Amino acid sequence: MSFDTPPDRRGTHCVKWDRMEVIYGVSAEDGISMWVADMEFEAAPVIQKAVQDMVDHGVYGYFGDDSKYTAAICWWMENRHGWHVEPDWIFTTHGLVNGTAMCVDAFSKPGDGVVLFTPVYHAFAKVIKAAGRQVVECEMTLENGRYEMDFDAYDAQMTGSESMVILCSPHNPGGRVWTKGELQAVAAFAKRHDLVLVSDEIHHDLVFTGETHIPMANIAGITDRLVMMTATTKTFNIAGSHSGNVIIADPDLRATFAARMAALGMSPNSFGLFMATAAYSPEGAKWVDDCVAYIEENKKLFDAGINAIPGLKSMNLEATYLAWVDFSGTGMSKEEFTTRVAKDAKIAVNAGPTFGKGGDAFLRFNIAAPRAQIEDAVQRMQAAFGDLQ
């Protein structure tokens, strides 16, 4: 397939395009949507065939016998990530925001603190607060243009009321691929403070040249408090399938999670299971490799164009398709640079403050789109900030 061919998603109940005028004041007629984290690409042919086979069958009943589905997950994790997973470790949730909420529900109690390394994916804080827990923001530091974690500072923040820590790996929105040493430090932090460690690894397949994602599950000595979360949805642009996996090796944690799943009557969506089974295949792997290579070229184009604007700096992504742009060098207030992007450039993007402490000077741009759209966005940004040239 060609990643250069843009699908027209306007008027298709697409939140990314059909809601951006209401939320950002950017019209879908002449604006560019770069906020919601899904891709402007059609799904892989192998996934489209799986859906077409369902349509041709014409019956959409309850899903049974998930052995092929769990085998596909185990195959993918072993072959793509060097991580051994047993089928009975796998729970299927309605996406990973739901998976996060389920973890908060199962492994903490109202009033507990849940630690986040901020700035970080905004949905974490939303579900934590909605569940009556406290968000504990451990702000990361910027060192040579990349995020680092300061565990001496974080240790001093802990009060003993915390019961969980959530890691985003690779990191959204900073695009960091955490090193083995950094993952070991997170694991040690969780052990020091007796925290359940939830590792959201939804972006683990979207890693660029020269980088290697290490699953937290491959870090020694953390299994008894570790919950892993993965999904096909970001990798294959099938977020509407609302399927994700919570994978738990420890039997005690697994029993606790299973009890909450049963109490809430949770069961998976059959469309998501068929799509995921098709995706986690050699054909799916080839599509992912091609897609990541395409996005990497978009990243180079976007970074070069944004970094040419005085005062703007696009963080060097090691993974994900979510560019994180720092406007602090402009000397502008966040209201001014945000207005320029929305009103002058006519681009809808995510506001940095929604990602927590450390996000005020930033905006997040989705670069998983046809190259012509990225070129257009760069030109619009250069024009909107033309007085800085």
Short mmCIF file of C-alpha atoms in Angstrom, two decimals, residues 59-389:
data_model
loop_
_atom_site.label_atom_id
_atom_site.label_comp_id
_atom_site.label_asym_id
_atom_site.label_seq_id
_atom_site.Cartn_x
_atom_site.Cartn_y
_atom_site.Cartn_z
CA VAL A 59 -22.88 -13.17 11.40
CA TYR A 60 -21.49 -11.08 14.26
CA GLY A 61 -21.98 -13.29 17.28
CA TYR A 62 -20.10 -13.97 20.47
CA PHE A 63 -16.40 -14.79 20.09
CA GLY A 64 -15.23 -18.19 21.31
CA ASP A 65 -11.94 -20.11 21.39
CA ASP A 66 -9.30 -17.41 21.67
CA SER A 67 -6.39 -19.81 21.20
CA LYS A 68 -5.34 -18.35 17.81
CA TYR A 69 -5.62 -14.84 19.22
CA THR A 70 -3.46 -15.52 22.28
CA ALA A 71 -1.00 -17.54 20.17
CA ALA A 72 -0.61 -14.55 17.83
CA ILE A 73 0.15 -12.27 20.79
CA CYS A 74 2.70 -14.73 22.19
CA TRP A 75 4.33 -15.12 18.76
CA TRP A 76 4.60 -11.35 18.27
CA MET A 77 6.09 -10.64 21.69
CA GLU A 78 8.62 -13.45 21.36
CA ASN A 79 9.67 -12.65 17.80
CA ARG A 80 9.47 -8.85 17.81
CA HIS A 81 10.48 -8.11 21.41
CA GLY A 82 12.28 -11.15 22.81
CA TRP A 83 9.66 -11.43 25.54
CA HIS A 84 8.13 -14.79 26.45
CA VAL A 85 4.41 -14.64 27.25
CA GLU A 86 2.14 -17.51 28.28
CA PRO A 87 -1.44 -17.48 26.94
CA ASP A 88 -3.01 -17.57 30.39
CA TRP A 89 -1.22 -14.34 31.37
CA ILE A 90 -3.30 -12.35 28.86
CA PHE A 91 -6.42 -10.32 29.64
CA THR A 92 -8.21 -8.36 26.93
CA THR A 93 -9.60 -4.93 27.82
CA HIS A 94 -11.47 -2.28 25.84
CA GLY A 95 -8.26 -0.49 24.90
CA LEU A 96 -5.46 0.58 27.21
CA VAL A 97 -7.17 3.59 28.75
CA ASN A 98 -9.68 1.04 29.99
CA GLY A 99 -6.74 -1.23 30.89
CA THR A 100 -5.22 1.58 32.95
CA ALA A 101 -8.54 2.22 34.70
CA MET A 102 -8.87 -1.49 35.44
CA CYS A 103 -5.38 -1.55 36.96
CA VAL A 104 -6.14 1.48 39.12
CA ASP A 105 -9.36 -0.20 40.26
CA ALA A 106 -7.73 -3.58 40.95
CA PHE A 107 -4.43 -2.57 42.56
CA SER A 108 -5.18 0.62 44.51
CA LYS A 109 -7.90 1.97 46.76
CA PRO A 110 -9.64 5.35 46.95
CA GLY A 111 -7.32 8.03 48.26
CA ASP A 112 -4.12 6.20 47.27
CA GLY A 113 -1.43 8.03 45.34
CA VAL A 114 -0.59 6.88 41.81
CA VAL A 115 2.80 8.06 40.54
CA LEU A 116 3.28 9.46 37.03
CA PHE A 117 6.53 10.66 35.44
CA THR A 118 5.38 13.88 33.83
CA PRO A 119 4.79 15.24 31.31
CA VAL A 120 3.02 12.08 30.19
CA TYR A 121 -0.03 10.80 28.32
CA HIS A 122 -2.98 12.80 29.64
CA ALA A 123 -5.49 9.94 29.95
CA PHE A 124 -3.55 8.44 32.88
CA ALA A 125 -4.31 11.39 35.15
CA LYS A 126 -7.93 11.51 34.00
CA VAL A 127 -8.73 7.94 35.02
CA ILE A 128 -6.74 8.19 38.26
CA LYS A 129 -8.70 11.28 39.34
CA ALA A 130 -12.01 9.82 38.19
CA ALA A 131 -11.36 6.77 40.38
CA GLY A 132 -10.87 8.93 43.47
CA ARG A 133 -7.12 8.38 43.66
CA GLN A 134 -4.44 11.07 43.90
CA VAL A 135 -2.12 11.88 41.00
CA VAL A 136 1.49 12.14 42.20
CA GLU A 137 3.46 14.00 39.54
CA CYS A 138 7.18 13.23 39.46
CA GLU A 139 8.39 15.79 36.96
CA MET A 140 11.18 14.70 34.62
CA THR A 141 14.14 16.91 33.84
CA LEU A 142 15.29 18.05 30.41
CA GLU A 143 18.93 17.16 29.83
CA ASN A 144 20.42 18.00 26.43
CA GLY A 145 16.98 18.02 24.86
CA ARG A 146 15.76 14.70 26.24
CA TYR A 147 13.88 13.58 29.31
CA GLU A 148 15.66 12.06 32.30
CA MET A 149 14.29 10.77 35.61
CA ASP A 150 15.60 12.03 38.96
CA PHE A 151 14.93 9.30 41.51
CA ASP A 152 16.56 11.14 44.40
CA ALA A 153 13.93 13.85 43.98
CA TYR A 154 11.15 11.31 43.52
CA ASP A 155 12.14 9.38 46.65
CA ALA A 156 11.85 12.61 48.62
CA GLN A 157 8.33 13.18 47.25
CA MET A 158 6.92 9.86 48.44
CA THR A 159 4.69 9.99 51.51
CA GLY A 160 3.85 6.32 51.91
CA SER A 161 0.30 6.78 50.60
CA GLU A 162 1.30 5.71 47.08
CA SER A 163 0.39 2.22 45.87
CA MET A 164 1.08 2.30 42.14
CA VAL A 165 3.39 3.80 39.53
CA ILE A 166 2.60 3.97 35.81
CA LEU A 167 5.43 4.06 33.28
CA CYS A 168 4.90 5.04 29.64
CA SER A 169 7.46 3.04 27.63
CA PRO A 170 8.31 4.25 25.01
CA HIS A 171 7.43 7.63 26.38
CA ASN A 172 4.51 9.70 25.11
CA PRO A 173 4.92 12.63 24.46
CA GLY A 174 8.73 12.80 24.60
CA GLY A 175 9.45 9.79 22.39
CA ARG A 176 12.11 8.36 24.73
CA VAL A 177 13.11 4.71 24.44
CA TRP A 178 14.19 3.96 28.00
CA THR A 179 17.54 2.24 28.46
CA LYS A 180 18.02 -0.93 30.47
CA GLY A 181 19.59 1.10 33.26
CA GLU A 182 16.64 3.49 33.35
CA LEU A 183 14.16 0.62 33.46
CA GLN A 184 16.13 -0.98 36.28
CA ALA A 185 15.96 2.32 38.15
CA VAL A 186 12.17 2.47 37.72
CA ALA A 187 11.90 -1.12 38.96
CA ALA A 188 14.08 -0.34 41.99
CA PHE A 189 11.95 2.74 42.74
CA ALA A 190 8.79 0.60 42.66
CA LYS A 191 10.35 -1.93 45.02
CA ARG A 192 11.65 0.73 47.45
CA HIS A 193 8.21 2.20 47.83
CA ASP A 194 6.22 -1.06 47.54
CA LEU A 195 4.38 0.05 44.39
CA VAL A 196 2.64 -2.02 41.75
CA LEU A 197 4.36 -1.10 38.47
CA VAL A 198 2.11 -0.75 35.44
CA SER A 199 4.14 -0.47 32.22
CA ASP A 200 2.13 0.90 29.29
CA GLU A 201 4.06 -0.22 26.20
CA ILE A 202 1.49 0.61 23.52
CA HIS A 203 4.13 2.37 21.35
CA HIS A 204 6.68 -0.46 21.58
CA ASP A 205 6.53 -1.34 17.87
CA LEU A 206 7.04 2.25 16.69
CA VAL A 207 10.77 2.56 17.33
CA PHE A 208 13.23 4.27 14.99
CA THR A 209 16.59 3.31 13.52
CA GLY A 210 19.32 2.67 16.08
CA GLU A 211 16.94 2.25 19.03
CA THR A 212 15.78 -0.95 20.76
CA HIS A 213 12.76 -1.17 23.01
CA ILE A 214 13.27 -3.33 26.10
CA PRO A 215 10.08 -4.73 27.66
CA MET A 216 9.91 -4.04 31.38
CA ALA A 217 9.06 -7.74 31.74
CA ASN A 218 12.65 -8.53 30.72
CA ILE A 219 14.06 -6.60 33.69
CA ALA A 220 15.06 -9.02 36.45
CA GLY A 221 13.42 -9.02 39.85
CA ILE A 222 10.24 -7.09 39.10
CA THR A 223 7.76 -9.82 38.06
CA ASP A 224 6.00 -10.01 41.44
CA ARG A 225 4.76 -6.41 41.15
CA LEU A 226 4.62 -5.92 37.36
CA VAL A 227 1.62 -5.42 35.08
CA MET A 228 2.34 -5.07 31.35
CA MET A 229 0.00 -3.35 28.88
CA THR A 230 0.25 -3.71 25.10
CA ALA A 231 -2.06 -3.34 22.11
CA THR A 232 -2.29 -3.61 18.34
CA THR A 233 -4.21 -0.35 18.18
CA LYS A 234 -1.40 2.24 17.91
CA THR A 235 0.88 -0.03 15.90
CA PHE A 236 -1.70 -0.86 13.25
CA ASN A 237 -3.99 2.21 13.37
CA ILE A 238 -7.03 0.29 14.59
CA ALA A 239 -7.83 2.31 17.73
CA GLY A 240 -11.55 2.06 16.95
CA SER A 241 -11.39 -1.66 17.66
CA HIS A 242 -10.99 -0.76 21.35
CA SER A 243 -8.90 -3.76 22.24
CA GLY A 244 -5.82 -3.95 24.42
CA ASN A 245 -4.00 -6.48 26.54
CA VAL A 246 -3.09 -6.50 30.20
CA ILE A 247 -0.43 -9.18 30.60
CA ILE A 248 0.41 -10.41 34.10
CA ALA A 249 2.96 -13.14 34.85
CA ASP A 250 2.59 -13.10 38.66
CA PRO A 251 -0.22 -15.46 39.76
CA ASP A 252 -1.34 -13.35 42.74
CA LEU A 253 -1.59 -10.14 40.72
CA ARG A 254 -3.28 -12.11 37.96
CA ALA A 255 -5.91 -13.48 40.33
CA THR A 256 -6.65 -10.00 41.67
CA PHE A 257 -7.08 -8.61 38.17
CA ALA A 258 -9.20 -11.56 37.04
CA ALA A 259 -11.54 -11.03 39.98
CA ARG A 260 -12.15 -7.39 39.00
CA MET A 261 -12.70 -8.36 35.35
CA ALA A 262 -15.27 -10.93 36.43
CA ALA A 263 -17.00 -8.54 38.83
CA LEU A 264 -17.44 -5.96 36.09
CA GLY A 265 -18.62 -8.46 33.47
CA MET A 266 -15.82 -7.59 31.07
CA SER A 267 -15.56 -9.46 27.76
CA PRO A 268 -13.80 -8.53 24.52
CA ASN A 269 -15.11 -7.17 21.24
CA SER A 270 -14.98 -9.86 18.54
CA PHE A 271 -13.97 -7.38 15.83
CA GLY A 272 -10.92 -6.38 17.88
CA LEU A 273 -9.88 -9.99 18.38
CA PHE A 274 -10.12 -10.87 14.69
CA MET A 275 -8.20 -7.72 13.75
CA ALA A 276 -5.45 -8.30 16.32
CA THR A 277 -5.03 -11.94 15.31
CA ALA A 278 -4.55 -10.89 11.69
CA ALA A 279 -2.22 -8.03 12.64
CA TYR A 280 0.19 -10.13 14.68
CA SER A 281 1.45 -12.08 11.68
CA PRO A 282 4.36 -11.98 9.21
CA GLU A 283 2.21 -9.87 6.85
CA GLY A 284 1.46 -7.46 9.69
CA ALA A 285 5.13 -7.28 10.61
CA LYS A 286 6.07 -6.26 7.07
CA TRP A 287 3.45 -3.50 7.12
CA VAL A 288 4.75 -2.19 10.45
CA ASP A 289 8.33 -2.08 9.20
CA ASP A 290 7.25 -0.10 6.12
CA CYS A 291 5.06 2.22 8.20
CA VAL A 292 7.78 3.01 10.75
CA ALA A 293 10.28 3.72 7.95
CA TYR A 294 7.79 6.14 6.41
CA ILE A 295 7.11 7.91 9.70
CA GLU A 296 10.84 8.20 10.36
CA GLU A 297 11.23 10.17 7.13
CA ASN A 298 8.29 12.35 8.19
CA LYS A 299 10.09 12.96 11.49
CA LYS A 300 13.22 14.15 9.70
CA LEU A 301 11.21 16.49 7.48
CA PHE A 302 9.13 17.87 10.36
CA ASP A 303 12.11 18.38 12.68
CA ALA A 304 14.16 20.15 10.03
CA GLY A 305 11.32 22.52 9.21
CA ILE A 306 10.32 23.27 12.81
CA ASN A 307 13.87 23.62 14.08
CA ALA A 308 14.53 26.19 11.34
CA ILE A 309 12.10 28.54 13.10
CA PRO A 310 13.99 30.58 15.72
CA GLY A 311 12.78 29.79 19.23
CA LEU A 312 11.13 26.46 18.34
CA LYS A 313 12.64 23.05 19.06
CA SER A 314 11.18 19.69 18.10
CA MET A 315 12.38 17.03 20.53
CA ASN A 316 14.34 14.23 18.86
CA LEU A 317 11.99 11.25 18.85
CA GLU A 318 13.42 7.78 19.43
CA ALA A 319 9.95 6.24 19.08
CA THR A 320 6.23 7.04 18.54
CA TYR A 321 4.75 9.32 15.90
CA LEU A 322 4.04 12.19 18.28
CA ALA A 323 6.35 15.18 17.89
CA TRP A 324 6.82 17.27 21.04
CA VAL A 325 7.63 20.87 20.18
CA ASP A 326 9.11 23.33 22.69
CA PHE A 327 8.07 26.97 22.22
CA SER A 328 9.91 28.36 25.26
CA GLY A 329 12.61 29.93 23.09
CA THR A 330 10.09 32.29 21.50
CA GLY A 331 9.49 34.14 24.77
CA MET A 332 5.77 33.95 24.02
CA SER A 333 3.05 33.04 26.50
CA LYS A 334 1.40 29.68 25.93
CA GLU A 335 -1.76 31.52 24.90
CA GLU A 336 0.10 33.37 22.15
CA PHE A 337 1.94 30.45 20.58
CA THR A 338 -1.12 28.20 20.88
CA THR A 339 -3.26 30.83 19.16
CA ARG A 340 -0.75 31.20 16.35
CA VAL A 341 -0.81 27.46 15.69
CA ALA A 342 -4.62 27.19 15.77
CA LYS A 343 -5.64 30.50 14.20
CA ASP A 344 -2.77 31.37 11.88
CA ALA A 345 -1.40 27.97 10.88
CA LYS A 346 -4.86 26.36 11.23
CA ILE A 347 -3.47 23.23 12.81
CA ALA A 348 -5.21 21.38 15.65
CA VAL A 349 -2.68 19.98 18.14
CA ASN A 350 -2.60 18.80 21.77
CA ALA A 351 -1.86 21.46 24.39
CA GLY A 352 1.20 20.71 26.52
CA PRO A 353 -0.33 21.49 29.95
CA THR A 354 -2.74 18.54 29.58
CA PHE A 355 0.29 16.22 29.94
CA GLY A 356 1.05 17.47 33.45
CA LYS A 357 4.00 19.25 35.03
CA GLY A 358 6.67 20.22 32.54
CA GLY A 359 4.30 20.54 29.60
CA ASP A 360 3.43 24.25 29.66
CA ALA A 361 5.83 25.35 26.92
CA PHE A 362 5.00 22.48 24.54
CA LEU A 363 2.52 21.36 21.90
CA ARG A 364 2.18 17.79 20.57
CA PHE A 365 1.92 17.17 16.81
CA ASN A 366 0.90 13.86 15.22
CA ILE A 367 3.20 13.16 12.25
CA ALA A 368 1.70 9.81 11.16
CA ALA A 369 0.25 11.23 7.98
CA PRO A 370 0.98 11.40 4.24
CA ARG A 371 4.18 13.34 3.59
CA ALA A 372 2.39 16.10 1.71
CA GLN A 373 0.41 16.88 4.87
CA ILE A 374 3.61 17.11 6.92
CA GLU A 375 5.13 19.44 4.31
CA ASP A 376 1.98 21.58 4.42
CA ALA A 377 2.05 21.72 8.23
CA VAL A 378 5.70 22.81 8.25
CA GLN A 379 5.01 25.56 5.71
CA ARG A 380 2.05 26.78 7.74
CA MET A 381 4.14 26.85 10.93
CA GLN A 382 6.93 28.78 9.22
CA ALA A 383 4.40 31.32 7.95
CA ALA A 384 2.62 31.60 11.33
CA PHE A 385 5.95 32.36 13.05
CA GLY A 386 7.42 34.22 10.08
CA ASP A 387 8.20 37.29 12.15
CA LEU A 388 10.81 35.21 14.02
CA GLN A 389 12.72 34.32 10.87
#
